[in-house]
Amino acid sequence: MRQAIIAILLLSMVAMGQIIQLPPPPGNDIDLHSAIESRRSRRTFGDGAVTFEQISELLWSSAGITDPGGRLRAAPSAGATYPVDTYILVERAEGLAPGLYRYIEKDHALELIEEGNLAGKLSEASLGQNSVRTAAVSILLYVIVERTASRYGDRADRYVNMEVGHIAQNIYLTAEGLNLSTVAIGAFDDDAVAQLFEVDGALRYYMAIGTRPE
Ligand SMILES: Cc1cc2nc3c(=O)[nH]c(=O)nc-3n(C[C@H](O)[C@H](O)[C@H](O)COP(=O)(O)O)c2cc1C
C-alpha cells in the first residue's frame, strides 16, 4: 500500500511541471477587416475539441514573442514590463490532457501546472456562467502588478487593465479567424478564484473559447 502511494506521488511529480512544446502558430486566412466586422461574443460552444494548432495560434496572439530580439510580444505593454502571465485551462483539446497549463512565452511551450477537469470550479467562481463550464479551453490572464508598479507606481493598476484588454481583443479576433467561439469573462469572484489554483498573481480577465455549435 505504502509503495503504491509513493508510486502515485512520484507519477504526479513527473506530470507536474511537464513541458509541452507547441507547434508553430499556423496563421489563418481571414483578413483583419472581416475579423473585426464579424467578431461577436459567442457564448455557446460545440462539443468538439480545439486543435493543438488552434491553441498555438491563440496563445501566440495573446503573448507570443514577435520580435527577432526575443523580447517584445504580440500585445503592447507599458514600458515592456509584461505584468500579465498567460495560462490555459484545458477541457477538450487534441493532444493535451485536461488541466491548467502556463504559457512559456520565450519557448512557445506549455508547462503543466495541475491536471484535471477544472472548468466546473472556475464556472462556480464566475457566477455559475454556463459559457465557462462548457468551453473547450479558457485563456486566463493573471496579473502581477508589481512588475509594472516598480516603474510606474500608482498608474500600474490602470496599465494592467489596459493590457489585459489588448490581449483579449487579440484573442477575440484570432478566434474569429479560426472560426471558433469566444467570450470575454470579467464577472467572477476574486476571492473564490484566488482559492482555485496555486499560481502567482491575480486573475484579472479571461476568455472562454470553444468550437462553434453545429
Ligand atoms: C470588461 C468586459 C467584461 C465582460 N464580462 C463578461 C462576462 O463575465 N460574461 C459574459 O458573458 N460576457 C462578458 N463580456 C462580454 C460583453 O457582454 C459583450 O462584449 C457585449 O455584450 C457586447 O457584445 P459583443 O462583444 O458581441 O460586441 C464582457 C465584456 C467586457 C468588455
PDB file of C-alpha atoms and ligand atoms in Angstrom:
ATOM      1  CA  MET A   1       0.000   0.000   0.000  1.00  0.00           C
ATOM      2  CA  ARG A   2       2.766   2.401   1.053  1.00  0.00           C
ATOM      3  CA  GLN A   3       4.710   1.594  -2.151  1.00  0.00           C
ATOM      4  CA  ALA A   4       1.601   2.236  -4.252  1.00  0.00           C
ATOM      5  CA  ILE A   5       1.144   5.638  -2.610  1.00  0.00           C
ATOM      6  CA  ILE A   6       4.817   6.510  -3.225  1.00  0.00           C
ATOM      7  CA  ALA A   7       4.474   5.420  -6.882  1.00  0.00           C
ATOM      8  CA  ILE A   8       1.389   7.617  -7.329  1.00  0.00           C
ATOM      9  CA  LEU A   9       3.184  10.563  -5.707  1.00  0.00           C
ATOM     10  CA  LEU A  10       6.208  10.088  -7.982  1.00  0.00           C
ATOM     11  CA  LEU A  11       3.980   9.885 -11.058  1.00  0.00           C
ATOM     12  CA  SER A  12       2.204  13.110 -10.148  1.00  0.00           C
ATOM     13  CA  MET A  13       5.591  14.786  -9.553  1.00  0.00           C
ATOM     14  CA  VAL A  14       6.697  13.765 -13.037  1.00  0.00           C
ATOM     15  CA  ALA A  15       3.475  15.110 -14.554  1.00  0.00           C
ATOM     16  CA  MET A  16       3.627  18.413 -12.671  1.00  0.00           C
ATOM     17  CA  GLY A  17       5.960  20.805 -14.421  1.00  0.00           C
ATOM     18  CA  GLN A  18       5.952  18.748 -17.618  1.00  0.00           C
ATOM     19  CA  ILE A  19       6.904  20.943 -20.606  1.00  0.00           C
ATOM     20  CA  ILE A  20       4.955  20.558 -23.848  1.00  0.00           C
ATOM     21  CA  GLN A  21       6.286  22.219 -26.991  1.00  0.00           C
ATOM     22  CA  LEU A  22       3.596  23.909 -29.090  1.00  0.00           C
ATOM     23  CA  PRO A  23       3.683  23.708 -32.894  1.00  0.00           C
ATOM     24  CA  PRO A  24       4.446  26.945 -34.799  1.00  0.00           C
ATOM     25  CA  PRO A  25       1.360  29.189 -34.966  1.00  0.00           C
ATOM     26  CA  PRO A  26      -0.277  28.341 -38.298  1.00  0.00           C
ATOM     27  CA  GLY A  27      -1.989  31.705 -39.002  1.00  0.00           C
ATOM     28  CA  ASN A  28      -5.399  31.961 -40.600  1.00  0.00           C
ATOM     29  CA  ASP A  29      -6.989  33.133 -43.816  1.00  0.00           C
ATOM     30  CA  ILE A  30      -9.383  35.858 -42.632  1.00  0.00           C
ATOM     31  CA  ASP A  31      -8.473  39.492 -43.291  1.00  0.00           C
ATOM     32  CA  LEU A  32      -8.400  41.927 -40.395  1.00  0.00           C
ATOM     33  CA  HIS A  33     -11.344  43.994 -41.622  1.00  0.00           C
ATOM     34  CA  SER A  34     -13.565  40.918 -41.869  1.00  0.00           C
ATOM     35  CA  ALA A  35     -12.475  39.648 -38.445  1.00  0.00           C
ATOM     36  CA  ILE A  36     -13.358  42.984 -36.816  1.00  0.00           C
ATOM     37  CA  GLU A  37     -16.648  43.146 -38.670  1.00  0.00           C
ATOM     38  CA  SER A  38     -17.822  39.649 -37.775  1.00  0.00           C
ATOM     39  CA  ARG A  39     -16.435  39.484 -34.214  1.00  0.00           C
ATOM     40  CA  ARG A  40     -19.100  38.823 -31.559  1.00  0.00           C
ATOM     41  CA  SER A  41     -19.120  37.492 -28.027  1.00  0.00           C
ATOM     42  CA  ARG A  42     -20.195  33.898 -28.654  1.00  0.00           C
ATOM     43  CA  ARG A  43     -21.247  32.037 -25.507  1.00  0.00           C
ATOM     44  CA  THR A  44     -22.481  28.752 -26.994  1.00  0.00           C
ATOM     45  CA  PHE A  45     -19.950  26.087 -27.856  1.00  0.00           C
ATOM     46  CA  GLY A  46     -19.968  22.793 -29.726  1.00  0.00           C
ATOM     47  CA  ASP A  47     -18.870  19.550 -28.050  1.00  0.00           C
ATOM     48  CA  GLY A  48     -15.723  19.334 -30.172  1.00  0.00           C
ATOM     49  CA  ALA A  49     -12.129  19.743 -29.071  1.00  0.00           C
ATOM     50  CA  VAL A  50      -9.924  22.596 -30.201  1.00  0.00           C
ATOM     51  CA  THR A  51      -6.774  21.524 -32.028  1.00  0.00           C
ATOM     52  CA  PHE A  52      -3.173  21.826 -30.882  1.00  0.00           C
ATOM     53  CA  GLU A  53      -2.549  24.242 -33.785  1.00  0.00           C
ATOM     54  CA  GLN A  54      -5.512  26.432 -32.773  1.00  0.00           C
ATOM     55  CA  ILE A  55      -4.156  26.593 -29.214  1.00  0.00           C
ATOM     56  CA  SER A  56      -0.763  27.549 -30.597  1.00  0.00           C
ATOM     57  CA  GLU A  57      -2.278  30.395 -32.636  1.00  0.00           C
ATOM     58  CA  LEU A  58      -4.463  31.656 -29.750  1.00  0.00           C
ATOM     59  CA  LEU A  59      -1.557  31.747 -27.284  1.00  0.00           C
ATOM     60  CA  TRP A  60       0.835  33.274 -29.785  1.00  0.00           C
ATOM     61  CA  SER A  61      -1.672  36.075 -30.437  1.00  0.00           C
ATOM     62  CA  SER A  62      -2.016  36.595 -26.654  1.00  0.00           C
ATOM     63  CA  ALA A  63       1.568  36.798 -25.505  1.00  0.00           C
ATOM     64  CA  GLY A  64       3.730  35.288 -28.228  1.00  0.00           C
ATOM     65  CA  ILE A  65       7.182  36.713 -28.881  1.00  0.00           C
ATOM     66  CA  THR A  66       7.054  38.609 -32.182  1.00  0.00           C
ATOM     67  CA  ASP A  67      10.401  40.361 -32.022  1.00  0.00           C
ATOM     68  CA  PRO A  68      13.608  38.968 -33.574  1.00  0.00           C
ATOM     69  CA  GLY A  69      15.305  40.173 -30.387  1.00  0.00           C
ATOM     70  CA  GLY A  70      13.136  37.732 -28.434  1.00  0.00           C
ATOM     71  CA  ARG A  71      11.605  40.260 -26.042  1.00  0.00           C
ATOM     72  CA  LEU A  72       8.607  42.130 -27.480  1.00  0.00           C
ATOM     73  CA  ARG A  73       5.233  40.446 -27.754  1.00  0.00           C
ATOM     74  CA  ALA A  74       2.033  40.311 -29.806  1.00  0.00           C
ATOM     75  CA  ALA A  75       0.230  42.711 -27.439  1.00  0.00           C
ATOM     76  CA  PRO A  76       1.687  46.025 -26.214  1.00  0.00           C
ATOM     77  CA  SER A  77       2.842  46.501 -22.623  1.00  0.00           C
ATOM     78  CA  ALA A  78       3.579  49.714 -20.706  1.00  0.00           C
ATOM     79  CA  GLY A  79       7.367  50.079 -20.799  1.00  0.00           C
ATOM     80  CA  ALA A  80       7.565  46.429 -21.917  1.00  0.00           C
ATOM     81  CA  THR A  81       7.178  45.423 -18.263  1.00  0.00           C
ATOM     82  CA  TYR A  82       4.861  42.499 -19.144  1.00  0.00           C
ATOM     83  CA  PRO A  83       2.776  42.165 -15.979  1.00  0.00           C
ATOM     84  CA  VAL A  84       0.439  39.546 -17.492  1.00  0.00           C
ATOM     85  CA  ASP A  85       1.097  35.802 -17.202  1.00  0.00           C
ATOM     86  CA  THR A  86      -0.997  33.680 -19.532  1.00  0.00           C
ATOM     87  CA  TYR A  87      -2.495  30.325 -18.562  1.00  0.00           C
ATOM     88  CA  ILE A  88      -4.753  27.955 -20.448  1.00  0.00           C
ATOM     89  CA  LEU A  89      -7.319  25.788 -18.750  1.00  0.00           C
ATOM     90  CA  VAL A  90      -7.979  22.800 -20.984  1.00  0.00           C
ATOM     91  CA  GLU A  91     -11.145  20.689 -21.005  1.00  0.00           C
ATOM     92  CA  ARG A  92     -11.230  19.422 -24.595  1.00  0.00           C
ATOM     93  CA  ALA A  93      -8.136  19.839 -26.740  1.00  0.00           C
ATOM     94  CA  GLU A  94      -6.435  17.473 -29.162  1.00  0.00           C
ATOM     95  CA  GLY A  95      -3.074  16.375 -27.777  1.00  0.00           C
ATOM     96  CA  LEU A  96      -3.453  17.936 -24.321  1.00  0.00           C
ATOM     97  CA  ALA A  97      -4.800  16.331 -21.163  1.00  0.00           C
ATOM     98  CA  PRO A  98      -7.413  18.358 -19.249  1.00  0.00           C
ATOM     99  CA  GLY A  99      -5.754  20.665 -16.752  1.00  0.00           C
ATOM    100  CA  LEU A 100      -4.170  24.028 -16.179  1.00  0.00           C
ATOM    101  CA  TYR A 101      -1.044  24.987 -18.113  1.00  0.00           C
ATOM    102  CA  ARG A 102       1.175  28.042 -18.074  1.00  0.00           C
ATOM    103  CA  TYR A 103       2.262  29.545 -21.390  1.00  0.00           C
ATOM    104  CA  ILE A 104       6.039  29.952 -21.550  1.00  0.00           C
ATOM    105  CA  GLU A 105       6.415  32.839 -23.991  1.00  0.00           C
ATOM    106  CA  LYS A 106      10.129  32.530 -24.782  1.00  0.00           C
ATOM    107  CA  ASP A 107       9.819  28.866 -25.798  1.00  0.00           C
ATOM    108  CA  HIS A 108       6.263  28.929 -27.178  1.00  0.00           C
ATOM    109  CA  ALA A 109       5.600  25.987 -24.869  1.00  0.00           C
ATOM    110  CA  LEU A 110       3.255  24.963 -22.069  1.00  0.00           C
ATOM    111  CA  GLU A 111       4.079  23.905 -18.531  1.00  0.00           C
ATOM    112  CA  LEU A 112       1.584  21.629 -16.831  1.00  0.00           C
ATOM    113  CA  ILE A 113       0.505  23.161 -13.511  1.00  0.00           C
ATOM    114  CA  GLU A 114      -2.413  20.947 -12.485  1.00  0.00           C
ATOM    115  CA  GLU A 115      -4.181  18.049 -14.158  1.00  0.00           C
ATOM    116  CA  GLY A 116      -7.938  17.507 -14.135  1.00  0.00           C
ATOM    117  CA  ASN A 117     -11.283  18.860 -15.312  1.00  0.00           C
ATOM    118  CA  LEU A 118     -11.276  22.267 -13.665  1.00  0.00           C
ATOM    119  CA  ALA A 119     -13.781  24.296 -15.708  1.00  0.00           C
ATOM    120  CA  GLY A 120     -16.675  23.475 -13.370  1.00  0.00           C
ATOM    121  CA  LYS A 121     -14.823  25.040 -10.429  1.00  0.00           C
ATOM    122  CA  LEU A 122     -13.924  28.097 -12.498  1.00  0.00           C
ATOM    123  CA  SER A 123     -17.553  28.476 -13.568  1.00  0.00           C
ATOM    124  CA  GLU A 124     -18.747  28.281  -9.933  1.00  0.00           C
ATOM    125  CA  ALA A 125     -16.336  31.097  -9.046  1.00  0.00           C
ATOM    126  CA  SER A 126     -17.657  33.058 -12.058  1.00  0.00           C
ATOM    127  CA  LEU A 127     -21.341  33.417 -11.109  1.00  0.00           C
ATOM    128  CA  GLY A 128     -22.002  29.921 -12.497  1.00  0.00           C
ATOM    129  CA  GLN A 129     -21.600  31.115 -16.082  1.00  0.00           C
ATOM    130  CA  ASN A 130     -22.529  28.313 -18.470  1.00  0.00           C
ATOM    131  CA  SER A 131     -20.112  29.512 -21.141  1.00  0.00           C
ATOM    132  CA  VAL A 132     -17.215  28.902 -18.727  1.00  0.00           C
ATOM    133  CA  ARG A 133     -18.421  25.413 -17.789  1.00  0.00           C
ATOM    134  CA  THR A 134     -18.920  24.335 -21.426  1.00  0.00           C
ATOM    135  CA  ALA A 135     -15.849  25.951 -23.023  1.00  0.00           C
ATOM    136  CA  ALA A 136     -13.243  23.665 -24.584  1.00  0.00           C
ATOM    137  CA  VAL A 137     -10.490  25.886 -23.169  1.00  0.00           C
ATOM    138  CA  SER A 138     -10.215  29.175 -21.295  1.00  0.00           C
ATOM    139  CA  ILE A 139      -7.250  31.524 -21.559  1.00  0.00           C
ATOM    140  CA  LEU A 140      -6.640  33.080 -18.132  1.00  0.00           C
ATOM    141  CA  LEU A 141      -4.837  36.388 -17.763  1.00  0.00           C
ATOM    142  CA  TYR A 142      -3.144  36.673 -14.366  1.00  0.00           C
ATOM    143  CA  VAL A 143      -1.502  39.980 -13.451  1.00  0.00           C
ATOM    144  CA  ILE A 144       1.498  40.690 -11.284  1.00  0.00           C
ATOM    145  CA  VAL A 145       1.006  44.426 -10.841  1.00  0.00           C
ATOM    146  CA  GLU A 146       4.370  44.884  -9.060  1.00  0.00           C
ATOM    147  CA  ARG A 147       6.250  44.298 -12.317  1.00  0.00           C
ATOM    148  CA  THR A 148       4.713  47.472 -13.719  1.00  0.00           C
ATOM    149  CA  ALA A 149       4.453  49.361 -10.399  1.00  0.00           C
ATOM    150  CA  SER A 150       8.210  49.161  -9.919  1.00  0.00           C
ATOM    151  CA  ARG A 151       8.469  51.575 -12.848  1.00  0.00           C
ATOM    152  CA  TYR A 152       5.118  53.401 -12.964  1.00  0.00           C
ATOM    153  CA  GLY A 153       3.974  53.420  -9.329  1.00  0.00           C
ATOM    154  CA  ASP A 154       0.264  54.098  -8.815  1.00  0.00           C
ATOM    155  CA  ARG A 155      -0.562  54.109 -12.510  1.00  0.00           C
ATOM    156  CA  ALA A 156       0.329  50.426 -12.757  1.00  0.00           C
ATOM    157  CA  ASP A 157      -3.113  49.066 -11.938  1.00  0.00           C
ATOM    158  CA  ARG A 158      -4.654  51.202 -14.669  1.00  0.00           C
ATOM    159  CA  TYR A 159      -1.989  49.988 -17.094  1.00  0.00           C
ATOM    160  CA  VAL A 160      -2.509  46.278 -16.378  1.00  0.00           C
ATOM    161  CA  ASN A 161      -6.234  46.684 -17.023  1.00  0.00           C
ATOM    162  CA  MET A 162      -5.437  48.192 -20.403  1.00  0.00           C
ATOM    163  CA  GLU A 163      -3.018  45.361 -21.149  1.00  0.00           C
ATOM    164  CA  VAL A 164      -5.448  42.529 -20.479  1.00  0.00           C
ATOM    165  CA  GLY A 165      -7.838  44.380 -22.795  1.00  0.00           C
ATOM    166  CA  HIS A 166      -5.256  44.438 -25.579  1.00  0.00           C
ATOM    167  CA  ILE A 167      -4.608  40.720 -25.163  1.00  0.00           C
ATOM    168  CA  ALA A 168      -8.306  39.856 -25.000  1.00  0.00           C
ATOM    169  CA  GLN A 169      -9.019  41.716 -28.228  1.00  0.00           C
ATOM    170  CA  ASN A 170      -6.232  39.786 -29.963  1.00  0.00           C
ATOM    171  CA  ILE A 171      -7.891  36.577 -28.770  1.00  0.00           C
ATOM    172  CA  TYR A 172     -11.333  37.724 -29.959  1.00  0.00           C
ATOM    173  CA  LEU A 173     -10.003  38.422 -33.458  1.00  0.00           C
ATOM    174  CA  THR A 174      -7.863  35.281 -33.603  1.00  0.00           C
ATOM    175  CA  ALA A 175     -10.808  33.116 -32.543  1.00  0.00           C
ATOM    176  CA  GLU A 176     -12.859  34.757 -35.272  1.00  0.00           C
ATOM    177  CA  GLY A 177     -10.135  33.922 -37.801  1.00  0.00           C
ATOM    178  CA  LEU A 178     -10.050  30.296 -36.604  1.00  0.00           C
ATOM    179  CA  ASN A 179     -13.853  30.010 -36.771  1.00  0.00           C
ATOM    180  CA  LEU A 180     -14.026  29.411 -33.007  1.00  0.00           C
ATOM    181  CA  SER A 181     -16.416  30.966 -30.495  1.00  0.00           C
ATOM    182  CA  THR A 182     -15.179  33.079 -27.602  1.00  0.00           C
ATOM    183  CA  VAL A 183     -16.447  35.439 -24.919  1.00  0.00           C
ATOM    184  CA  ALA A 184     -14.571  37.700 -22.517  1.00  0.00           C
ATOM    185  CA  ILE A 185     -15.211  36.973 -18.846  1.00  0.00           C
ATOM    186  CA  GLY A 186     -14.848  39.794 -16.336  1.00  0.00           C
ATOM    187  CA  ALA A 187     -17.603  38.715 -13.921  1.00  0.00           C
ATOM    188  CA  PHE A 188     -16.072  36.475 -11.249  1.00  0.00           C
ATOM    189  CA  ASP A 189     -15.498  36.451  -7.517  1.00  0.00           C
ATOM    190  CA  ASP A 190     -11.878  37.490  -6.937  1.00  0.00           C
ATOM    191  CA  ASP A 191     -11.634  35.713  -3.567  1.00  0.00           C
ATOM    192  CA  ALA A 192     -13.182  32.482  -4.862  1.00  0.00           C
ATOM    193  CA  VAL A 193     -10.934  32.479  -7.923  1.00  0.00           C
ATOM    194  CA  ALA A 194      -7.847  33.117  -5.780  1.00  0.00           C
ATOM    195  CA  GLN A 195      -8.521  29.818  -3.976  1.00  0.00           C
ATOM    196  CA  LEU A 196      -8.670  27.746  -7.168  1.00  0.00           C
ATOM    197  CA  PHE A 197      -5.121  27.427  -8.474  1.00  0.00           C
ATOM    198  CA  GLU A 198      -1.652  27.707  -6.989  1.00  0.00           C
ATOM    199  CA  VAL A 199      -0.190  30.287  -9.345  1.00  0.00           C
ATOM    200  CA  ASP A 200       1.433  33.691  -8.861  1.00  0.00           C
ATOM    201  CA  GLY A 201      -0.573  36.862  -9.398  1.00  0.00           C
ATOM    202  CA  ALA A 202      -4.291  37.542  -9.557  1.00  0.00           C
ATOM    203  CA  LEU A 203      -6.748  36.596 -12.263  1.00  0.00           C
ATOM    204  CA  ARG A 204      -7.865  39.855 -13.908  1.00  0.00           C
ATOM    205  CA  TYR A 205      -9.726  38.758 -17.059  1.00  0.00           C
ATOM    206  CA  TYR A 206     -10.179  35.653 -19.167  1.00  0.00           C
ATOM    207  CA  MET A 207     -11.598  34.264 -22.386  1.00  0.00           C
ATOM    208  CA  ALA A 208     -13.806  31.160 -22.650  1.00  0.00           C
ATOM    209  CA  ILE A 209     -13.253  29.513 -26.053  1.00  0.00           C
ATOM    210  CA  GLY A 210     -14.724  26.575 -27.949  1.00  0.00           C
ATOM    211  CA  THR A 211     -15.770  25.236 -31.299  1.00  0.00           C
ATOM    212  CA  ARG A 212     -18.860  26.723 -32.931  1.00  0.00           C
ATOM    213  CA  PRO A 213     -22.051  24.722 -32.394  1.00  0.00           C
ATOM    214  CA  GLU A 214     -23.258  22.656 -35.384  1.00  0.00           C
TER     215      GLU A 214
HETATM  216  C1  LIG B   1     -14.738  44.073 -19.458  1.00  0.00           C
HETATM  217  C2  LIG B   1     -15.737  43.080 -20.031  1.00  0.00           C
HETATM  218  C3  LIG B   1     -16.228  42.085 -19.218  1.00  0.00           C
HETATM  219  C4  LIG B   1     -17.137  41.151 -19.730  1.00  0.00           C
HETATM  220  N1  LIG B   1     -17.550  40.128 -18.937  1.00  0.00           N
HETATM  221  C5  LIG B   1     -18.426  39.223 -19.427  1.00  0.00           C
HETATM  222  C6  LIG B   1     -18.825  38.117 -18.627  1.00  0.00           C
HETATM  223  O1  LIG B   1     -18.408  37.925 -17.490  1.00  0.00           O
HETATM  224  N2  LIG B   1     -19.699  37.226 -19.190  1.00  0.00           N
HETATM  225  C7  LIG B   1     -20.165  37.367 -20.469  1.00  0.00           C
HETATM  226  O2  LIG B   1     -20.950  36.517 -20.899  1.00  0.00           O
HETATM  227  N3  LIG B   1     -19.797  38.410 -21.251  1.00  0.00           N
HETATM  228  C8  LIG B   1     -18.929  39.323 -20.771  1.00  0.00           C
HETATM  229  N4  LIG B   1     -18.474  40.340 -21.579  1.00  0.00           N
HETATM  230  C9  LIG B   1     -18.917  40.428 -22.986  1.00  0.00           C
HETATM  231  C10 LIG B   1     -19.957  41.550 -23.199  1.00  0.00           C
HETATM  232  O3  LIG B   1     -21.177  41.170 -22.636  1.00  0.00           O
HETATM  233  C11 LIG B   1     -20.084  41.826 -24.707  1.00  0.00           C
HETATM  234  O4  LIG B   1     -18.874  42.335 -25.194  1.00  0.00           O
HETATM  235  C12 LIG B   1     -21.211  42.814 -25.034  1.00  0.00           C
HETATM  236  O5  LIG B   1     -22.476  42.247 -24.778  1.00  0.00           O
HETATM  237  C13 LIG B   1     -21.158  43.310 -26.479  1.00  0.00           C
HETATM  238  O6  LIG B   1     -21.299  42.213 -27.382  1.00  0.00           O
HETATM  239  P1  LIG B   1     -20.184  41.853 -28.473  1.00  0.00           P
HETATM  240  O7  LIG B   1     -18.905  41.517 -27.731  1.00  0.00           O
HETATM  241  O8  LIG B   1     -20.734  40.670 -29.205  1.00  0.00           O
HETATM  242  O9  LIG B   1     -19.981  43.032 -29.364  1.00  0.00           O
HETATM  243  C14 LIG B   1     -17.559  41.261 -21.085  1.00  0.00           C
HETATM  244  C15 LIG B   1     -17.032  42.269 -21.897  1.00  0.00           C
HETATM  245  C16 LIG B   1     -16.106  43.150 -21.390  1.00  0.00           C
HETATM  246  C17 LIG B   1     -15.533  44.190 -22.308  1.00  0.00           C
END
